Amino acid sequence: MATTPSRNGLSDQPPISTDHPIINGTSKPPNATGECDEWTILERVFRVLADEGYLGPSTHQKPVVSFVYPEDLKQLIHFPMDEQTPSSAATVERIIRQVLHYSVRTGHNHFHNQLFAGVDPYGLTGSWLTEALNTSQYTFEVGPTFTLIEDAVIDKCLRLFEFGEGDGILCPGGSMSNMYAMVAARYRTVPDVKRIGVANLPEPLVVFTSEDAHYSITKAVHWLGIGLNNLVKVKSDRRGCMIPEQLEQAIQSVLDSGRKPFFVNATAGTTVLGAFDDFNRIADVCQRYGVWLHIDACLGGTAVLSHRHKHLLAGANRAQSLAWNPHKTLGAPLQCSIFLIKERGLLHECNAAKADYLFQQDKFYDISYDTGDKSVQCGRKVDAFKFWLMYKARGSAGLESLVDNAFACAASLHEQLRSRAGFRLVLEEYQYTNISFWYVPTWMRTDQQTPDWWQRLYSVTADIKEQMVKRGTVLVGYVPLLHKGIGNFFRMVVTCHPRPTPETMRYVMDEIERVGEELPR
């Protein structure tokens, strides 16, 4: 249907047709092979998701997971891709139901296993729309609204984190965001590296990060050719925060060795303990030595949305770059990772390959809206739309309420753990919504806490987790911190979705206690 320009220069929108069978739900014409129209599967899949308890409030009425060992699962679902002829609609729906049945319900009230959980309904709506449109993000030509939406998201985040007139890009995950930072810092330190490569640098480049930081920094130095021998892991304190004095000593030691410090990664919300480094003190060190400061705020960056908790990010605006994942605490659908950089134009300068088949310079519109040359990718998913729609729907007040509730429930859990017999905190104080603890069964409660006793407690933690997974009652992760000499403990992650309550926190404790008491001695 043609459209006509309106007086304001825009096109009048055509009316929405209700002729399509997906919309009116009446006509399901057969295709050339006599099968039902394949598009009707979209009509069914929403009902299947609801029936199986993956959407809405009924989610918690099902097990968190119906666990089956890998070899047994292979007997239940036909995984090989060996079909020669098209499958019927009934067969496709059966396959979908099987896959759903044996998948983890991350939207369950008792899923606390990862740094993400559940999904924001508005974010999910955005994800469905972008998948249906199946477009990319590299030029205004192919993604006009989404190009401007990404600009709006970046602009908002620059203001949230006080990054001035900087720049940014949406990345496929926090690990890639951290790598973008390292590439930009390397280029700013040695602009000729793009031509000569790292092998021909006059002095090796060195990266610094805390021993509690995310492992993506280790992967980045490998992928970028910097080398693991040029990664320095700085000591952290008992809370998991990098010690600024140790950082300065490490930088001085590297200078004395004839190598060049160029990149410091600080963390806002470490993966395990949820620790926030002292960004002002670390920025002081970086400023003295002329070293790029990046902040991995993939987890803890969400605190910026709360007036009550954004103090955790004090000094973050002094960094040269920052990464934030709204798909973690906030519940945007995976993946939604935002990379911000202070210096406008640097992303394009260090990443551009100037592919003339895609980024023609003589286009009929302003080519500054073609953002693809800022990216290491060519095809790039429209991840910004999910977070943008969440913000449009909930507003800053609605998002702040979600964040404050997650913090409040983490505080409630912390207080319940302190006062309940058998539970033992790893940290007496905490910064984010990660709460770490052990459960000591009654038959282990003794004053004789020998090394063997501790090893038994670490095993009990893993055993409790195993039983809860097999029963499908609760999923809570356990982790060790071997560099601190600590074995397995529960790491409870409290997120915005599904909305936690003090009661859901108590349920986790009840279930851990129940299972722990049933373990063989």
Coordinates of N, CA, C and O in Angstrom, one line a residue, residues 145-231:
T145 N 15.4 3.7 12.3 CA 14.9 4.0 13.7 C 15.9 3.4 14.7 O 16.1 4.1 15.7
F146 N 16.4 2.3 14.5 CA 17.3 1.7 15.4 C 18.7 2.4 15.6 O 19.3 2.4 16.6
T147 N 19.1 3.0 14.5 CA 20.3 3.8 14.5 C 20.1 5.0 15.5 O 21.0 5.3 16.3
L148 N 19.0 5.6 15.4 CA 18.7 6.8 16.2 C 18.4 6.3 17.7 O 18.7 7.0 18.6
I149 N 17.8 5.1 17.8 CA 17.6 4.6 19.2 C 18.9 4.3 19.8 O 19.1 4.6 21.0
E150 N 19.9 3.7 19.1 CA 21.2 3.4 19.7 C 21.9 4.7 20.1 O 22.4 4.9 21.2
D151 N 21.7 5.8 19.3 CA 22.3 7.1 19.6 C 21.7 7.6 20.9 O 22.4 8.2 21.8
A152 N 20.3 7.4 21.0 CA 19.6 7.9 22.2 C 20.1 7.2 23.5 O 20.2 7.7 24.6
V153 N 20.3 5.8 23.4 CA 20.7 5.0 24.5 C 22.1 5.5 24.9 O 22.4 5.6 26.1
I154 N 23.0 5.6 24.0 CA 24.4 6.0 24.3 C 24.4 7.4 24.9 O 25.1 7.6 25.9
D155 N 23.6 8.3 24.4 CA 23.5 9.7 24.9 C 23.0 9.6 26.4 O 23.6 10.3 27.2
K156 N 22.0 8.9 26.6 CA 21.5 8.8 28.0 C 22.5 8.2 29.0 O 22.7 8.7 30.1
C157 N 23.2 7.2 28.5 CA 24.2 6.5 29.4 C 25.4 7.4 29.6 O 26.0 7.4 30.7
L158 N 25.8 8.2 28.6 CA 26.9 9.2 28.8 C 26.5 10.1 29.9 O 27.4 10.5 30.8
R159 N 25.2 10.5 29.9 CA 24.8 11.5 31.0 C 24.7 10.8 32.3 O 25.0 11.4 33.4
L160 N 24.2 9.5 32.3 CA 24.1 8.8 33.6 C 25.4 8.7 34.3 O 25.6 8.8 35.5
F161 N 26.5 8.3 33.5 CA 27.8 8.1 34.1 C 28.7 9.3 34.0 O 29.9 9.2 34.3
E162 N 28.1 10.4 33.6 CA 28.9 11.7 33.6 C 30.1 11.6 32.7 O 31.2 12.0 33.1
F163 N 29.9 11.1 31.5 CA 31.0 11.0 30.5 C 31.1 12.1 29.5 O 31.7 11.9 28.5
G164 N 30.4 13.1 29.7 CA 30.4 14.3 28.8 C 30.0 14.0 27.4 O 29.0 13.3 27.2
E165 N 30.7 14.6 26.5 CA 30.3 14.5 25.0 C 31.0 13.3 24.4 O 31.6 13.4 23.3
G166 N 31.0 12.2 25.1 CA 31.7 11.0 24.6 C 31.0 10.2 23.5 O 30.2 10.8 22.7
D167 N 31.3 9.0 23.5 CA 30.8 8.1 22.4 C 30.5 6.7 23.0 O 30.8 6.5 24.2
G168 N 30.0 5.8 22.2 CA 29.7 4.5 22.7 C 29.2 3.6 21.6 O 28.9 4.0 20.5
I169 N 29.0 2.3 22.0 CA 28.4 1.4 21.0 C 27.9 0.2 21.8 O 28.3 -0.1 23.0
L170 N 26.9 -0.5 21.3 CA 26.3 -1.7 21.9 C 27.2 -2.9 21.4 O 27.4 -3.0 20.2
C171 N 27.5 -3.7 22.4 CA 28.5 -4.9 22.1 C 27.8 -6.2 22.4 O 26.9 -6.3 23.2
P172 N 28.3 -7.3 21.8 CA 27.8 -8.6 22.1 C 28.3 -9.2 23.4 O 29.0 -10.2 23.5
G173 N 28.0 -8.5 24.5 CA 28.4 -9.0 25.8 C 29.5 -8.2 26.5 O 30.2 -7.4 25.8
G174 N 29.6 -8.3 27.8 CA 30.6 -7.5 28.5 C 32.0 -7.8 28.2 O 32.9 -7.0 28.3
S175 N 32.3 -9.1 27.9 CA 33.7 -9.5 27.6 C 34.2 -8.7 26.3 O 35.3 -8.2 26.3
M176 N 33.3 -8.5 25.3 CA 33.6 -7.8 24.1 C 33.7 -6.3 24.5 O 34.6 -5.6 23.9
S177 N 32.9 -5.8 25.4 CA 32.9 -4.4 25.8 C 34.3 -4.1 26.4 O 34.9 -3.1 26.1
N178 N 34.8 -5.0 27.3 CA 36.1 -4.8 27.9 C 37.2 -4.8 26.8 O 38.2 -4.1 26.9
M179 N 37.0 -5.7 25.8 CA 38.0 -5.8 24.8 C 38.0 -4.5 23.9 O 39.1 -4.1 23.5
Y180 N 36.9 -3.9 23.7 CA 36.8 -2.7 22.9 C 37.6 -1.6 23.7 O 38.3 -0.8 23.1
A181 N 37.5 -1.6 25.0 CA 38.2 -0.6 25.8 C 39.7 -0.8 25.6 O 40.5 0.1 25.5
M182 N 40.2 -2.1 25.7 CA 41.6 -2.3 25.6 C 42.2 -2.0 24.2 O 43.3 -1.5 24.0
V183 N 41.3 -2.2 23.2 CA 41.8 -1.8 21.8 C 41.9 -0.3 21.7 O 42.9 0.2 21.1
A184 N 40.9 0.4 22.2 CA 41.0 1.9 22.2 C 42.2 2.4 22.9 O 42.9 3.3 22.5
A185 N 42.4 1.8 24.1 CA 43.6 2.3 24.9 C 44.9 2.0 24.2 O 45.8 2.8 24.2
R186 N 45.0 0.8 23.6 CA 46.2 0.5 22.9 C 46.4 1.4 21.7 O 47.6 1.9 21.5
Y187 N 45.4 1.8 21.0 CA 45.5 2.7 19.8 C 45.9 4.1 20.3 O 46.7 4.7 19.7
R188 N 45.3 4.5 21.4 CA 45.6 5.9 21.9 C 47.0 5.9 22.4 O 47.8 6.9 22.3
T189 N 47.5 4.8 23.0 CA 48.9 4.7 23.5 C 49.9 4.7 22.4 O 50.9 5.4 22.4
V190 N 49.6 3.8 21.4 CA 50.5 3.6 20.2 C 49.7 3.7 19.0 O 49.3 2.6 18.4
P191 N 49.4 4.9 18.4 CA 48.6 5.0 17.2 C 49.0 4.2 16.0 O 48.2 3.7 15.2
D192 N 50.3 3.9 15.9 CA 50.9 3.1 14.8 C 50.6 1.6 14.9 O 51.0 0.9 14.0
V193 N 50.1 1.2 16.1 CA 49.9 -0.2 16.3 C 48.9 -0.8 15.2 O 49.1 -2.0 14.9
K194 N 48.1 0.0 14.7 CA 47.1 -0.5 13.7 C 47.9 -0.9 12.4 O 47.4 -1.8 11.7
R195 N 49.0 -0.3 12.2 CA 49.8 -0.6 11.0 C 50.9 -1.7 11.2 O 51.0 -2.6 10.5
I196 N 51.6 -1.5 12.3 CA 52.8 -2.4 12.5 C 52.5 -3.6 13.4 O 53.3 -4.6 13.4
G197 N 51.4 -3.6 14.1 CA 51.0 -4.7 15.0 C 51.8 -4.7 16.3 O 52.8 -4.0 16.5
V198 N 51.4 -5.5 17.2 CA 52.0 -5.6 18.6 C 53.4 -6.2 18.6 O 54.2 -5.9 19.4
A199 N 53.7 -7.0 17.6 CA 55.0 -7.7 17.6 C 56.1 -6.7 17.3 O 57.3 -7.0 17.7
N200 N 55.8 -5.6 16.7 CA 56.9 -4.6 16.4 C 56.9 -3.4 17.3 O 57.6 -2.4 16.9
L201 N 56.3 -3.5 18.4 CA 56.3 -2.3 19.3 C 57.7 -2.2 20.0 O 58.3 -3.3 20.3
P202 N 58.1 -1.0 20.3 CA 59.4 -0.9 20.9 C 59.5 -1.4 22.3 O 60.6 -1.8 22.8
E203 N 58.4 -1.4 23.0 CA 58.4 -2.0 24.4 C 57.0 -2.7 24.6 O 56.0 -2.2 24.1
P204 N 57.0 -3.8 25.3 CA 55.8 -4.6 25.5 C 54.8 -3.7 26.3 O 55.2 -3.0 27.2
L205 N 53.5 -3.9 26.0 CA 52.4 -3.2 26.7 C 51.9 -4.1 27.8 O 51.9 -5.3 27.7
V206 N 51.6 -3.5 28.9 CA 51.2 -4.2 30.1 C 49.8 -3.8 30.6 O 49.5 -2.6 30.6
V207 N 48.9 -4.7 31.0 CA 47.6 -4.5 31.5 C 47.6 -4.9 33.0 O 48.2 -5.8 33.4
F208 N 46.8 -4.1 33.7 CA 46.6 -4.3 35.2 C 45.1 -4.5 35.5 O 44.3 -3.8 35.0
T209 N 44.9 -5.5 36.3 CA 43.5 -5.7 36.8 C 43.6 -6.4 38.2 O 44.6 -6.9 38.6
S210 N 42.5 -6.4 38.9 CA 42.5 -7.0 40.2 C 42.4 -8.5 40.1 O 41.9 -9.0 39.2
E211 N 42.8 -9.1 41.2 CA 42.7 -10.6 41.2 C 41.3 -11.1 41.3 O 41.0 -12.3 41.1
D212 N 40.4 -10.2 41.7 CA 39.0 -10.5 41.8 C 38.2 -10.1 40.5 O 37.0 -10.3 40.5
A213 N 38.9 -9.6 39.5 CA 38.2 -9.1 38.3 C 37.7 -10.2 37.4 O 38.1 -11.4 37.6
H214 N 36.9 -9.9 36.5 CA 36.3 -10.9 35.5 C 37.4 -11.5 34.6 O 38.3 -10.8 34.2
Y215 N 37.2 -12.7 34.3 CA 38.2 -13.4 33.5 C 38.3 -12.9 32.1 O 39.3 -13.3 31.3
S216 N 37.4 -12.1 31.7 CA 37.4 -11.6 30.3 C 38.7 -10.7 30.0 O 39.2 -10.6 28.9
I217 N 39.3 -10.1 31.1 CA 40.5 -9.4 30.9 C 41.6 -10.3 30.5 O 42.5 -10.0 29.7
T218 N 41.7 -11.5 31.2 CA 42.7 -12.5 30.8 C 42.5 -12.9 29.4 O 43.5 -13.1 28.6
K219 N 41.3 -13.1 29.0 CA 41.1 -13.6 27.6 C 41.4 -12.4 26.6 O 42.0 -12.7 25.5
A220 N 41.2 -11.2 27.0 CA 41.4 -10.1 26.1 C 42.9 -9.9 25.8 O 43.3 -9.7 24.6
V221 N 43.8 -10.1 26.8 CA 45.2 -9.9 26.6 C 45.7 -11.0 25.6 O 46.7 -10.8 24.9
H222 N 45.1 -12.2 25.7 CA 45.5 -13.3 24.8 C 45.0 -13.0 23.4 O 45.8 -13.0 22.4
W223 N 43.7 -12.6 23.2 CA 43.2 -12.4 21.9 C 43.8 -11.2 21.2 O 44.0 -11.2 20.0
L224 N 44.2 -10.2 21.9 CA 44.8 -9.0 21.3 C 46.3 -9.1 21.2 O 47.0 -8.1 20.8
G225 N 46.9 -10.2 21.5 CA 48.3 -10.4 21.3 C 49.2 -9.7 22.3 O 50.4 -9.7 22.1
I226 N 48.7 -9.3 23.4 CA 49.5 -8.6 24.5 C 50.2 -9.7 25.3 O 51.3 -9.4 25.7
G227 N 49.6 -10.8 25.5 CA 50.2 -11.9 26.1 C 50.0 -12.0 27.6 O 49.9 -11.0 28.3
L228 N 49.8 -13.2 28.1 CA 49.5 -13.4 29.5 C 50.6 -13.0 30.4 O 50.4 -12.6 31.6
N229 N 51.8 -13.0 29.9 CA 53.0 -12.6 30.7 C 52.9 -11.0 31.0 O 53.7 -10.5 31.8
N230 N 52.1 -10.3 30.2 CA 52.0 -8.9 30.3 C 50.7 -8.5 31.0 O 50.2 -7.4 30.8
L231 N 50.1 -9.4 31.7 CA 48.9 -9.1 32.5 C 49.3 -9.2 34.0 O 49.8 -10.2 34.5

